[in-house]
Amino acid sequence: MADSPFPFIDGISEEATGTAIDQTAQADLPIWREYAWDFSTNDFVLVDGNPVRLEGLPALEIWMYKTMRTERFRYLAYSWEYGHELDSLLGQRSAPDKSEAERFVREALSSPYVLAFSDFEIEQSDDVLNLSFTAETVYGEVRIDGYRL
């Protein structure tokens, strides 16, 4: 301990690093629930006229897809925290900065249920932005492929 330039680091507990707090916070999260959504018809999935409810990863995945299909600030029905701002990248003379597109995705999907993002693939051709990425959630991984804007 005397040889270390930072002797105080050896005694750091999980509580001080936030590891134990993060695990407790995740354990305290309620189960994510969402109504099933049919993206081909852009409508709720109904069984005998009643909407189907999902829980956990499938429900969180629907929220992520719907959030990525909604432009932020455009619809009064949603709060200003819901949706994305990727539309602002379209029509720029130069190709959009990949880090800016990643930032917009991270902001749009900011949630205690979403832990990390990886494997971003961003391509722009003419006025179309193609986006794919992986999100690590408290329920497991979600891969969003071929999102077109």
Coordinates of N, CA and C in Angstrom, one line a residue:
M1 N 0.8 -1.2 0.0 CA 0.0 0.0 0.0 C 0.9 1.2 0.0
A2 N 2.0 1.2 0.6 CA 2.9 2.4 0.7 C 3.5 2.6 -0.7
D3 N 3.6 1.6 -1.6 CA 4.2 1.8 -2.9 C 3.3 2.4 -3.9
S4 N 2.0 2.4 -3.6 CA 1.0 3.0 -4.5 C 1.0 4.5 -4.5
P5 N 0.9 5.2 -5.6 CA 0.8 6.6 -5.6 C -0.5 7.1 -5.1
F6 N -1.5 6.2 -5.1 CA -2.8 6.5 -4.7 C -3.3 5.4 -3.6
P7 N -2.7 5.5 -2.4 CA -3.0 4.4 -1.4 C -4.4 4.4 -1.0
F8 N -5.1 5.4 -1.2 CA -6.5 5.4 -0.7 C -7.4 4.6 -1.7
I9 N -7.0 4.3 -2.9 CA -7.8 3.5 -3.8 C -8.0 2.1 -3.4
D10 N -7.0 1.5 -2.7 CA -7.1 0.1 -2.3 C -8.3 -0.3 -1.5
G11 N -8.8 0.7 -0.7 CA -9.9 0.4 0.2 C -11.3 0.7 -0.3
I12 N -11.4 1.0 -1.6 CA -12.7 1.4 -2.1 C -13.7 0.2 -2.1
S13 N -14.9 0.5 -1.6 CA -15.9 -0.6 -1.5 C -16.8 -0.5 -2.7
E14 N -17.6 -1.5 -2.9 CA -18.6 -1.5 -3.9 C -19.6 -0.3 -3.8
E15 N -19.9 0.0 -2.6 CA -20.8 1.2 -2.4 C -20.2 2.5 -2.9
A16 N -18.9 2.6 -2.7 CA -18.3 3.9 -3.1 C -18.2 4.0 -4.6
T17 N -18.0 2.8 -5.3 CA -17.9 2.8 -6.8 C -19.3 2.9 -7.4
G18 N -20.3 2.7 -6.7 CA -21.7 2.7 -7.3 C -22.2 1.4 -7.8
T19 N -21.3 0.3 -7.7 CA -21.7 -1.0 -8.2 C -22.9 -1.5 -7.5
A20 N -22.8 -1.5 -6.1 CA -23.9 -2.0 -5.3 C -25.1 -1.2 -5.5
I21 N -25.0 0.1 -5.6 CA -26.1 1.0 -5.8 C -26.8 0.7 -7.1
D22 N -26.0 0.5 -8.2 CA -26.6 0.2 -9.5 C -27.4 -1.1 -9.5
Q23 N -26.9 -2.1 -8.8 CA -27.6 -3.4 -8.7 C -28.8 -3.3 -8.0
T24 N -28.8 -2.5 -6.9 CA -30.0 -2.3 -6.1 C -31.1 -1.5 -6.9
A25 N -30.6 -0.5 -7.6 CA -31.6 0.3 -8.4 C -32.2 -0.5 -9.5
Q26 N -31.5 -1.4 -10.1 CA -32.0 -2.3 -11.1 C -33.0 -3.3 -10.5
A27 N -32.7 -3.8 -9.3 CA -33.6 -4.7 -8.6 C -34.9 -4.0 -8.3
D28 N -34.9 -2.7 -8.0 CA -36.1 -1.9 -7.6 C -36.9 -1.5 -8.8
L29 N -36.5 -1.6 -10.0 CA -37.2 -1.2 -11.2 C -38.5 -2.0 -11.3
P30 N -39.6 -1.4 -11.6 CA -40.8 -2.2 -11.8 C -40.6 -2.9 -13.2
I31 N -41.4 -4.0 -13.4 CA -41.3 -4.7 -14.7 C -41.9 -3.7 -15.8
W32 N -41.1 -3.6 -16.9 CA -41.6 -2.8 -18.0 C -42.7 -3.5 -18.7
R33 N -43.8 -2.7 -18.9 CA -45.0 -3.2 -19.5 C -45.4 -2.3 -20.7
E34 N -45.8 -2.9 -21.8 CA -46.2 -2.2 -23.0 C -47.2 -3.0 -23.7
Y35 N -48.1 -2.3 -24.5 CA -49.0 -3.0 -25.4 C -48.3 -3.5 -26.6
A36 N -48.6 -4.7 -27.1 CA -48.0 -5.3 -28.3 C -48.3 -4.4 -29.5
W37 N -47.3 -4.2 -30.4 CA -47.5 -3.4 -31.5 C -47.1 -4.1 -32.8
D38 N -47.9 -4.0 -33.8 CA -47.6 -4.6 -35.1 C -47.1 -3.5 -36.0
F39 N -45.8 -3.6 -36.3 CA -45.1 -2.5 -37.0 C -45.4 -2.6 -38.5
S40 N -45.9 -3.7 -39.0 CA -46.3 -3.8 -40.4 C -47.6 -3.0 -40.7
T41 N -48.5 -3.0 -39.7 CA -49.8 -2.3 -39.8 C -49.8 -1.0 -39.1
N42 N -48.7 -0.8 -38.2 CA -48.6 0.4 -37.4 C -49.8 0.6 -36.5
D43 N -50.2 -0.5 -35.8 CA -51.3 -0.5 -34.9 C -51.1 -1.6 -33.8
F44 N -51.9 -1.5 -32.8 CA -51.9 -2.4 -31.7 C -52.2 -3.8 -32.1
V45 N -51.6 -4.8 -31.5 CA -52.0 -6.2 -31.7 C -53.2 -6.5 -30.8
L46 N -54.3 -6.9 -31.4 CA -55.5 -7.2 -30.7 C -55.9 -8.7 -30.7
V47 N -56.4 -9.2 -29.6 CA -56.9 -10.5 -29.6 C -58.3 -10.4 -29.0
D48 N -59.3 -10.9 -29.8 CA -60.7 -10.7 -29.4 C -61.1 -9.3 -29.1
G49 N -60.5 -8.3 -29.8 CA -60.7 -6.9 -29.6 C -60.0 -6.3 -28.5
N50 N -59.2 -7.0 -27.8 CA -58.5 -6.5 -26.6 C -57.0 -6.4 -26.9
P51 N -56.3 -5.3 -26.5 CA -54.9 -5.2 -26.7 C -54.1 -6.2 -25.9
V52 N -53.1 -6.7 -26.5 CA -52.2 -7.7 -25.9 C -51.1 -6.9 -25.1
R53 N -50.9 -7.3 -23.8 CA -49.9 -6.7 -23.0 C -48.6 -7.5 -22.9
L54 N -47.5 -6.9 -23.0 CA -46.2 -7.6 -22.9 C -45.4 -7.1 -21.7
E55 N -44.5 -7.9 -21.3 CA -43.7 -7.5 -20.1 C -42.2 -7.8 -20.4
G56 N -41.3 -7.1 -19.8 CA -39.9 -7.4 -19.9 C -39.3 -6.9 -21.2
L57 N -38.4 -7.8 -21.7 CA -37.6 -7.4 -22.9 C -38.5 -7.1 -24.1
P58 N -39.5 -7.9 -24.4 CA -40.4 -7.6 -25.6 C -41.1 -6.2 -25.5
A59 N -41.5 -5.9 -24.3 CA -42.2 -4.6 -24.0 C -41.2 -3.5 -24.2
L60 N -40.0 -3.6 -23.6 CA -39.0 -2.6 -23.7 C -38.5 -2.4 -25.2
E61 N -38.5 -3.5 -25.9 CA -38.1 -3.4 -27.3 C -39.1 -2.6 -28.1
I62 N -40.4 -2.8 -27.8 CA -41.5 -2.0 -28.5 C -41.3 -0.6 -28.2
W63 N -41.1 -0.2 -26.9 CA -40.9 1.2 -26.6 C -39.7 1.8 -27.3
M64 N -38.6 1.0 -27.5 CA -37.4 1.5 -28.2 C -37.8 1.7 -29.6
Y65 N -38.4 0.8 -30.3 CA -38.8 1.0 -31.7 C -39.7 2.2 -31.9
K66 N -40.7 2.3 -31.0 CA -41.7 3.4 -31.2 C -41.0 4.7 -30.9
T67 N -40.1 4.8 -30.0 CA -39.3 6.0 -29.7 C -38.5 6.4 -30.9
M68 N -37.9 5.4 -31.5 CA -37.0 5.7 -32.7 C -37.9 6.0 -33.9
R69 N -39.1 5.8 -33.9 CA -40.0 6.2 -35.0 C -40.7 7.5 -34.8
T70 N -40.5 8.1 -33.7 CA -41.2 9.4 -33.3 C -40.2 10.5 -33.2
E71 N -40.4 11.5 -34.0 CA -39.6 12.7 -34.0 C -39.9 13.6 -32.8
R72 N -38.9 13.9 -32.0 CA -39.1 14.7 -30.8 C -39.6 16.1 -31.2
F73 N -40.5 16.6 -30.3 CA -41.0 18.0 -30.4 C -42.1 18.1 -31.5
R74 N -42.4 17.0 -32.3 CA -43.3 17.1 -33.4 C -44.8 16.9 -33.0
Y75 N -45.0 16.0 -32.0 CA -46.4 15.7 -31.7 C -46.7 16.1 -30.2
L76 N -47.8 16.9 -30.1 CA -48.2 17.4 -28.8 C -48.6 16.4 -27.8
A77 N -49.0 15.2 -28.3 CA -49.4 14.1 -27.4 C -48.3 13.6 -26.6
Y78 N -47.0 13.8 -27.0 CA -45.9 13.2 -26.3 C -45.1 14.4 -25.6
S79 N -44.5 14.0 -24.5 CA -43.6 15.0 -23.8 C -42.4 15.3 -24.6
W80 N -41.7 16.4 -24.3 CA -40.6 16.8 -25.1 C -39.4 15.8 -24.8
E81 N -39.5 14.9 -23.9 CA -38.4 14.0 -23.6 C -38.6 12.7 -24.5
Y82 N -39.7 12.6 -25.2 CA -40.0 11.4 -26.0 C -39.6 11.6 -27.4
G83 N -39.0 10.6 -28.0 CA -38.7 10.7 -29.4 C -37.2 11.0 -29.7
H84 N -36.8 11.2 -30.9 CA -35.5 11.4 -31.3 C -35.3 12.7 -32.1
E85 N -34.1 13.2 -32.3 CA -33.8 14.4 -33.1 C -33.0 14.1 -34.3
L86 N -33.0 12.9 -34.8 CA -32.2 12.5 -35.9 C -32.6 13.2 -37.2
D87 N -33.8 13.7 -37.3 CA -34.2 14.4 -38.5 C -33.4 15.6 -38.8
S88 N -32.8 16.2 -37.7 CA -32.0 17.4 -37.9 C -30.7 17.1 -38.7
L89 N -30.3 15.8 -38.8 CA -29.1 15.4 -39.5 C -29.4 15.3 -41.0
L90 N -30.6 15.1 -41.4 CA -31.0 15.0 -42.8 C -30.9 16.3 -43.5
G91 N -30.4 16.2 -44.8 CA -30.4 17.4 -45.6 C -29.1 18.3 -45.4
Q92 N -28.2 17.8 -44.5 CA -27.0 18.5 -44.4 C -26.1 18.3 -45.6
R93 N -25.3 19.3 -46.0 CA -24.5 19.2 -47.1 C -23.4 18.1 -46.9
S94 N -22.8 18.1 -45.7 CA -21.8 17.0 -45.4 C -22.5 15.9 -44.7
A95 N -21.8 14.7 -44.8 CA -22.4 13.6 -44.1 C -22.5 13.8 -42.6
P96 N -23.5 13.3 -42.0 CA -23.7 13.6 -40.5 C -22.6 13.0 -39.7
D97 N -22.2 13.6 -38.7 CA -21.2 13.1 -37.8 C -21.7 11.9 -37.1
K98 N -21.0 10.8 -37.1 CA -21.5 9.5 -36.5 C -21.7 9.7 -35.0
S99 N -20.8 10.4 -34.4 CA -21.0 10.6 -32.9 C -22.2 11.4 -32.6
E100 N -22.6 12.4 -33.5 CA -23.8 13.1 -33.2 C -25.1 12.2 -33.4
A101 N -25.1 11.4 -34.3 CA -26.2 10.4 -34.5 C -26.3 9.5 -33.3
E102 N -25.1 9.0 -32.8 CA -25.1 8.1 -31.6 C -25.6 8.9 -30.4
R103 N -25.2 10.1 -30.3 CA -25.7 10.9 -29.1 C -27.2 11.1 -29.2
F104 N -27.8 11.3 -30.4 CA -29.3 11.5 -30.5 C -29.9 10.2 -30.1
V105 N -29.4 9.0 -30.4 CA -30.0 7.7 -30.1 C -29.9 7.5 -28.6
R106 N -28.7 7.8 -28.0 CA -28.5 7.6 -26.5 C -29.5 8.5 -25.8
E107 N -29.7 9.8 -26.2 CA -30.6 10.7 -25.5 C -32.1 10.2 -25.7
A108 N -32.4 9.7 -26.9 CA -33.8 9.3 -27.1 C -34.2 8.1 -26.3
L109 N -33.2 7.2 -26.1 CA -33.5 5.9 -25.4 C -32.9 5.9 -24.0
S110 N -32.7 7.1 -23.4 CA -32.2 7.2 -22.1 C -33.2 6.7 -21.1
S111 N -32.9 5.7 -20.3 CA -33.8 5.1 -19.4 C -33.0 4.2 -18.4
P112 N -33.4 4.1 -17.2 CA -32.7 3.2 -16.2 C -32.8 1.8 -16.7
Y113 N -33.6 1.4 -17.6 CA -33.7 0.1 -18.2 C -32.7 -0.2 -19.2
V114 N -32.1 0.9 -19.8 CA -31.2 0.7 -20.9 C -29.8 1.1 -20.3
L115 N -28.9 0.1 -20.4 CA -27.6 0.2 -19.7 C -26.5 0.7 -20.6
A116 N -26.4 0.3 -21.8 CA -25.3 0.6 -22.7 C -25.7 0.4 -24.2
F117 N -24.9 1.0 -25.0 CA -25.1 0.9 -26.5 C -23.8 0.4 -27.1
S118 N -23.9 -0.3 -28.2 CA -22.7 -0.7 -29.0 C -23.1 -1.0 -30.4
D119 N -22.0 -1.3 -31.2 CA -22.2 -1.8 -32.6 C -23.0 -0.8 -33.4
F120 N -22.7 0.5 -33.3 CA -23.4 1.4 -34.1 C -23.0 1.3 -35.6
E121 N -24.0 1.3 -36.5 CA -23.7 1.3 -37.9 C -24.6 2.4 -38.5
I122 N -24.0 3.5 -39.0 CA -24.7 4.6 -39.5 C -24.3 4.9 -40.9
E123 N -25.2 5.0 -41.9 CA -24.9 5.3 -43.3 C -25.9 6.3 -43.8
Q124 N -25.5 7.2 -44.6 CA -26.4 8.1 -45.2 C -26.3 8.1 -46.7
S125 N -27.4 8.0 -47.4 CA -27.4 8.1 -48.9 C -28.5 9.0 -49.2
D126 N -28.2 10.0 -50.0 CA -29.2 11.1 -50.3 C -29.8 11.6 -49.1
D127 N -31.1 11.5 -49.0 CA -31.9 12.0 -47.8 C -32.3 10.9 -46.9
V128 N -31.6 9.7 -46.9 CA -32.0 8.6 -46.1 C -30.9 8.3 -45.1
L129 N -31.2 8.1 -43.9 CA -30.2 7.8 -42.8 C -30.6 6.3 -42.4
N130 N -29.6 5.4 -42.6 CA -29.8 4.0 -42.1 C -29.0 3.8 -40.9
L131 N -29.7 3.2 -39.9 CA -29.1 3.1 -38.5 C -29.3 1.8 -38.0
S132 N -28.3 1.2 -37.4 CA -28.4 -0.1 -36.6 C -27.6 0.0 -35.4
F133 N -28.0 -0.6 -34.3 CA -27.2 -0.6 -33.1 C -27.7 -1.7 -32.2
T134 N -26.9 -2.0 -31.1 CA -27.3 -2.9 -30.1 C -27.4 -2.1 -28.8
A135 N -28.5 -2.4 -28.0 CA -28.7 -1.8 -26.7 C -28.7 -2.9 -25.7
E136 N -27.9 -2.7 -24.7 CA -27.9 -3.7 -23.5 C -28.9 -3.1 -22.5
T137 N -29.8 -4.0 -22.1 CA -30.9 -3.6 -21.2 C -30.8 -4.4 -19.9
V138 N -31.6 -4.1 -18.9 CA -31.6 -4.9 -17.7 C -32.2 -6.3 -18.0
Y139 N -32.9 -6.5 -19.2 CA -33.4 -7.7 -19.5 C -32.6 -8.5 -20.5
G140 N -31.6 -7.9 -21.1 CA -30.8 -8.5 -22.1 C -30.5 -7.6 -23.3
E141 N -30.0 -8.1 -24.4 CA -29.7 -7.3 -25.5 C -30.8 -7.2 -26.5
V142 N -30.9 -6.0 -27.1 CA -31.9 -5.7 -28.2 C -31.1 -5.2 -29.4
R143 N -31.2 -5.8 -30.5 CA -30.6 -5.3 -31.7 C -31.6 -4.6 -32.6
I144 N -31.4 -3.3 -32.9 CA -32.2 -2.6 -33.8 C -31.5 -2.5 -35.1
D145 N -32.0 -3.1 -36.1 CA -31.4 -3.2 -37.4 C -32.2 -2.5 -38.5
G146 N -31.5 -1.8 -39.4 CA -32.1 -1.2 -40.5 C -33.1 -0.2 -40.3
Y147 N -33.0 0.6 -39.2 CA -33.9 1.7 -39.0 C -33.6 2.8 -40.1
R148 N -34.6 3.1 -40.8 CA -34.5 4.1 -41.9 C -35.2 5.4 -41.5
L149 N -34.5 6.5 -41.8 CA -35.1 7.8 -41.5 C -35.1 8.6 -42.7

